[in-house]
Amino acid sequence: MVAGTITVSNTLVKAGSLIFLTPHGTGGTAGSVSVSAIVADTSFTITSTSNSDTRTVNYLIAEPAA
């Protein structure tokens, strides 16, 4: 992340995708991370509650059962 946010390009993400986040490492001041936006078939944005958070964030995209 840069300044507590990052946009992840991923064509597999859908409007109803479940995205699980796991921050790791050190960098800046750690905050709570969440998905703040999804653009279907394009990308999603991860945002931290700390503007100085620069950690790496792993993610897993899952689709809910139909």
PDB file of C-alpha atoms in Angstrom, residues 7-65:
ATOM      1  CA  THR A   7      -5.988  -0.576  -6.185  1.00  0.00           C
ATOM      2  CA  VAL A   8      -5.563  -4.202  -7.238  1.00  0.00           C
ATOM      3  CA  SER A   9      -6.196  -5.031 -10.903  1.00  0.00           C
ATOM      4  CA  ASN A  10      -7.964  -8.389 -11.169  1.00  0.00           C
ATOM      5  CA  THR A  11     -10.403  -9.410 -13.915  1.00  0.00           C
ATOM      6  CA  LEU A  12     -11.876 -12.213 -11.760  1.00  0.00           C
ATOM      7  CA  VAL A  13     -13.495  -9.901  -9.210  1.00  0.00           C
ATOM      8  CA  LYS A  14     -17.296  -9.521  -9.390  1.00  0.00           C
ATOM      9  CA  ALA A  15     -19.661  -7.043  -7.729  1.00  0.00           C
ATOM     10  CA  GLY A  16     -20.690  -9.669  -5.136  1.00  0.00           C
ATOM     11  CA  SER A  17     -17.243 -11.197  -4.571  1.00  0.00           C
ATOM     12  CA  LEU A  18     -16.086 -11.922  -1.031  1.00  0.00           C
ATOM     13  CA  ILE A  19     -12.527 -10.665  -0.624  1.00  0.00           C
ATOM     14  CA  PHE A  20     -10.556 -11.825   2.409  1.00  0.00           C
ATOM     15  CA  LEU A  21      -7.546  -9.703   3.381  1.00  0.00           C
ATOM     16  CA  THR A  22      -4.446 -10.575   5.408  1.00  0.00           C
ATOM     17  CA  PRO A  23      -1.899  -7.786   5.952  1.00  0.00           C
ATOM     18  CA  HIS A  24       1.656  -8.839   6.769  1.00  0.00           C
ATOM     19  CA  GLY A  25       5.069  -7.403   7.328  1.00  0.00           C
ATOM     20  CA  THR A  26       5.854  -3.975   8.637  1.00  0.00           C
ATOM     21  CA  GLY A  27       5.560  -0.596   7.063  1.00  0.00           C
ATOM     22  CA  GLY A  28       4.340   2.677   8.434  1.00  0.00           C
ATOM     23  CA  THR A  29       1.655   2.659  11.103  1.00  0.00           C
ATOM     24  CA  ALA A  30      -0.567  -0.422  10.803  1.00  0.00           C
ATOM     25  CA  GLY A  31      -4.316   0.120  10.602  1.00  0.00           C
ATOM     26  CA  SER A  32      -7.366  -2.041   9.937  1.00  0.00           C
ATOM     27  CA  VAL A  33      -7.731  -2.927   6.264  1.00  0.00           C
ATOM     28  CA  SER A  34     -10.920  -3.370   4.249  1.00  0.00           C
ATOM     29  CA  VAL A  35     -12.156  -3.429   0.673  1.00  0.00           C
ATOM     30  CA  SER A  36     -13.482   0.049  -0.034  1.00  0.00           C
ATOM     31  CA  ALA A  37     -14.531  -0.384  -3.681  1.00  0.00           C
ATOM     32  CA  ILE A  38     -15.062  -3.070  -6.326  1.00  0.00           C
ATOM     33  CA  VAL A  39     -15.181  -2.485 -10.072  1.00  0.00           C
ATOM     34  CA  ALA A  40     -16.575  -5.721 -11.513  1.00  0.00           C
ATOM     35  CA  ASP A  41     -14.264  -7.551 -13.929  1.00  0.00           C
ATOM     36  CA  THR A  42     -11.577  -4.897 -13.389  1.00  0.00           C
ATOM     37  CA  SER A  43     -10.247  -4.156  -9.886  1.00  0.00           C
ATOM     38  CA  PHE A  44     -10.843  -3.590  -6.196  1.00  0.00           C
ATOM     39  CA  THR A  45      -9.433  -1.075  -3.731  1.00  0.00           C
ATOM     40  CA  ILE A  46      -7.958  -1.887  -0.320  1.00  0.00           C
ATOM     41  CA  THR A  47      -7.963   0.921   2.244  1.00  0.00           C
ATOM     42  CA  SER A  48      -6.369   1.109   5.691  1.00  0.00           C
ATOM     43  CA  THR A  49      -7.587   3.200   8.609  1.00  0.00           C
ATOM     44  CA  SER A  50      -4.012   4.530   8.790  1.00  0.00           C
ATOM     45  CA  ASN A  51      -2.841   6.859   6.012  1.00  0.00           C
ATOM     46  CA  SER A  52       0.755   5.871   6.763  1.00  0.00           C
ATOM     47  CA  ASP A  53       0.137   2.093   6.384  1.00  0.00           C
ATOM     48  CA  THR A  54       2.499   0.701   3.721  1.00  0.00           C
ATOM     49  CA  ARG A  55       2.272  -3.032   4.502  1.00  0.00           C
ATOM     50  CA  THR A  56       1.784  -5.753   1.909  1.00  0.00           C
ATOM     51  CA  VAL A  57      -1.721  -7.278   1.872  1.00  0.00           C
ATOM     52  CA  ASN A  58      -2.513 -10.805   0.704  1.00  0.00           C
ATOM     53  CA  TYR A  59      -6.025 -11.446  -0.589  1.00  0.00           C
ATOM     54  CA  LEU A  60      -8.356 -14.311  -1.505  1.00  0.00           C
ATOM     55  CA  ILE A  61     -11.360 -13.803  -3.765  1.00  0.00           C
ATOM     56  CA  ALA A  62     -14.329 -16.132  -3.263  1.00  0.00           C
ATOM     57  CA  GLU A  63     -17.722 -16.200  -4.929  1.00  0.00           C
ATOM     58  CA  PRO A  64     -20.824 -16.819  -2.802  1.00  0.00           C
ATOM     59  CA  ALA A  65     -22.869 -19.912  -3.557  1.00  0.00           C
TER      60      ALA A  65
END
